[in-house]
Amino acid sequence: MVAKGKDASDLFPAVVKNVVSKNIEVKKLVYVYLVRYAEEQQDLALLSISTFQRGLKDPNQLIRASALRVLSSIRVPVITPIMMLAIRESVTDMSPFVRKTAAHAIPKIYSLDPEQKEFCIEIIEKLLSDKTTLVIGSAVMAFEEVCPEKIDLIHKNYRKLCNLLVDVEEWGQLVIINMLTRYARTQFVNPNRYGEHMDNERFYESEHSSQEDQTPVTPEAPKSFTMDSDHRLLLRNTKPLLQSRNSSVVMAVAQLYHHVAPKTEVGAVAKPLVRLLRSHREIQSIVLSNIATMTTTRKSMFEPYLKSFFVRPMDPTLIKLIKLDILTNLATEASIGIILREFHTYVASSDREFVAATIQAIGRCASTISECTDTCMNGLVSLMSNRDEAVVAESVVVIKKLLQMAPAKHKDIIVHMAKLVEKITVAMARASILWLIGEYCERVPKIAPDVLRKMAKTFITETDIVKLQVLNLATKLYLTNPKQTHLLCQYVFNLAKYDQNYDIRDRARLLRQLALPNEKSGALAKHAKKIFLASKPAPVLESKFKDQDQFQLGTLSHFINAKSSGYQELPDWPEVAPDPSVRTVEAPMPWTDDQPKAKKPTKKKQSFYSESGESTGDDSSSSESDSDEESSDESGSEDEEESKSEKSVEAAESSAAEVSSSSEEETSASEESASETDSEEEEKPKKPVKKPGKAAVAAVAKQQLLLLDFDDVPAASSAPALLPGNALAPSLLTGAVVNEKTSPLQVTVSSAVFVPTQTRELLNRISGSGLSIDYRFTRTQNIYSGKMVTVELTLTNSSDQDIKNICIEQKVSCRTSFCSRCL
């Protein structure tokens, strides 16, 4: 019912009862219903708040997110503290989906209680530091809704946002790009300030750049301009998004380049925008309006794609009109022939509005390109003999505007238009002809009075706009030729004196006092000729999209050419760039275990080279003589190891005795070298020695292969040895392996070549009341049996209180071979 648009609010009490259902699918549907009707039924929705609070602790992330969404949809100021607490907990949730929902809830709580802005800013700052791409877009959206002026929150996250932009969801990309556009306009200087002296270090070359778009460099300007590295980072990371399947993302990147990028690089957005013209007509209208605005200042960018803007028969009228405007903007001396032939075809269309716009486009081409003015004028004159009155009328209007530019050259056209007054019935066309005759009556002194005579006969039946022009014609003819037109002028003024329209009556009363002065006329009548026959500037035919450049491309305000509610104006470029160091963030320190860092290289040498090499691992600060002695000890210990390896191969029965003797020799050697160093090194515990076996012989035989650099391999972390009877008791032995041939207390050190760092969740912190357990496989030998696997458990206390008496219950049998209780 809700999906079909039917009102289901009467079923609210019955649906709310199912919120306690254990079925996940039913609970999801109930949450969707509550989001829709919670604002209308606030009293009943408040009864289920306790259920929502329990849902926030549900192990299922979808249930937690849905509960938070419904809780934030109940617009009751009383529950604002509950919403704040829920949002604060959800921000630290382990699920990115829940954190994203918390970001969506921030604008809701801000609109409900604006006094909580400081709380919202604190939460937004935490969310902006999130490294998950699912959360970043929603966090920036909340930032734009709550505190777009807090630009300092973006400084330390700017580079992260640029680097993660490609992996963010499409609508998140749209929000981030729009925010970064305004950020770049406030933090970087204008890259086009110095014209062609731009930074030549470009990552992507623009295929379409022209010298017309480059402004000349003033003498005061520096010889070169270096773009900020963060500015370049933004342009480099957004350019791949021009291939996005989402047209909004492509349009957002295009407006970013238009407002932020250098002129020589803006041409990269032309081809992706032309590709969007194959989409639906709604998308076409938006894209074309932005292209029309861009062509007013960057004509050469779209010249290679001229034919992509030709009108198709199936295009709606709106798209046809925008394409006409684009074609007129792209018209040059080289392409005017193709465009005029295309316009000649459009004139034969059945769409009158489109035909009128085509004729106006021809007039614009004639006014902007002087080489084709005569050709366009002849074409417009030929259209005056068209059967369609709308075509004739629009041609007259356009010719009237063109004649104002050079009236002396086109006297014959004025005479020809005067003869068409009786045939043309369109009011605007008749008014244009009368204005032309009155303005240039001195050039046609014989035809003008005759035209006034004909119009005086039909004055009563004419439209208001024509009557006004008849009055103007009579006044101008009386001032230039009073002998022939004195009586006609009085006759027209008398007719207008009793007209039904008060505008015409007032105009006739004004003109009579100026044109026909008497004793009561003032001093203004003496200057009547200067007032009516003054030279008037020729009209400028411009694109209607020229003024829309004041709005940001891709916005609603740009499309409607008016400032809409919620529109944020694009800031101006700063004269001096702010301090770029605010965007520098110190790299986080890598994770290290509890053992000292100096022991790490010792472990690597233990695993890959020899056991006695640790005597040289921790003495980096000693003198050169100490290091020489240590290196000699190390070489000696390596020779001892080789001899031990050969002996172990010859006599396997005496391996245990050889291990004990070798350990004594290594201990004495290490004590001699350590006596020359600090006293703290002497107190370090001695580590047991690994039993040499067949693997040691293979290692000696392949020493050349062991010369590789294994510094990139992570050091093997210590794995606690599990002792029978107390599974959680800490062990002092790390990576210990029991030798079956020796006593149970004699163990040897063993570590894996590579220990995976990936962990898996064994116990959720919600299910464990604050205790979470993660496990991973260490790939080390088990102390009990070679058939068993060693697992490392990591216990984390997420609660505020200490957790004591942790134990693992023993179970006789399990259904599976691996169980968390049998560890």
Coordinates of C-alpha atoms in Angstrom, one line a residue, residues 212 299-300 303 306 327-340 365 368-369 371-372:
E212 CA 41.9 32.7 -28.1
K299 CA 34.2 28.6 -28.0
S300 CA 37.1 26.6 -29.2
E303 CA 34.3 23.3 -32.2
L306 CA 29.9 20.9 -34.0
L327 CA 25.4 26.5 -32.8
T328 CA 25.2 30.3 -32.9
N329 CA 27.9 30.6 -30.2
L330 CA 30.2 28.2 -32.1
A331 CA 29.8 30.0 -35.4
T332 CA 33.1 31.2 -36.9
E333 CA 34.2 32.3 -40.3
A334 CA 35.2 28.8 -41.2
S335 CA 32.0 27.1 -40.0
I336 CA 29.3 29.7 -40.8
G337 CA 28.6 28.2 -44.2
I338 CA 27.7 24.8 -42.7
I339 CA 25.6 26.4 -39.9
L340 CA 23.6 28.7 -42.3
C365 CA 25.2 35.3 -36.8
T368 CA 28.7 38.8 -34.9
I369 CA 30.3 37.8 -38.1
E371 CA 31.6 38.7 -43.4
C372 CA 28.2 37.0 -43.6

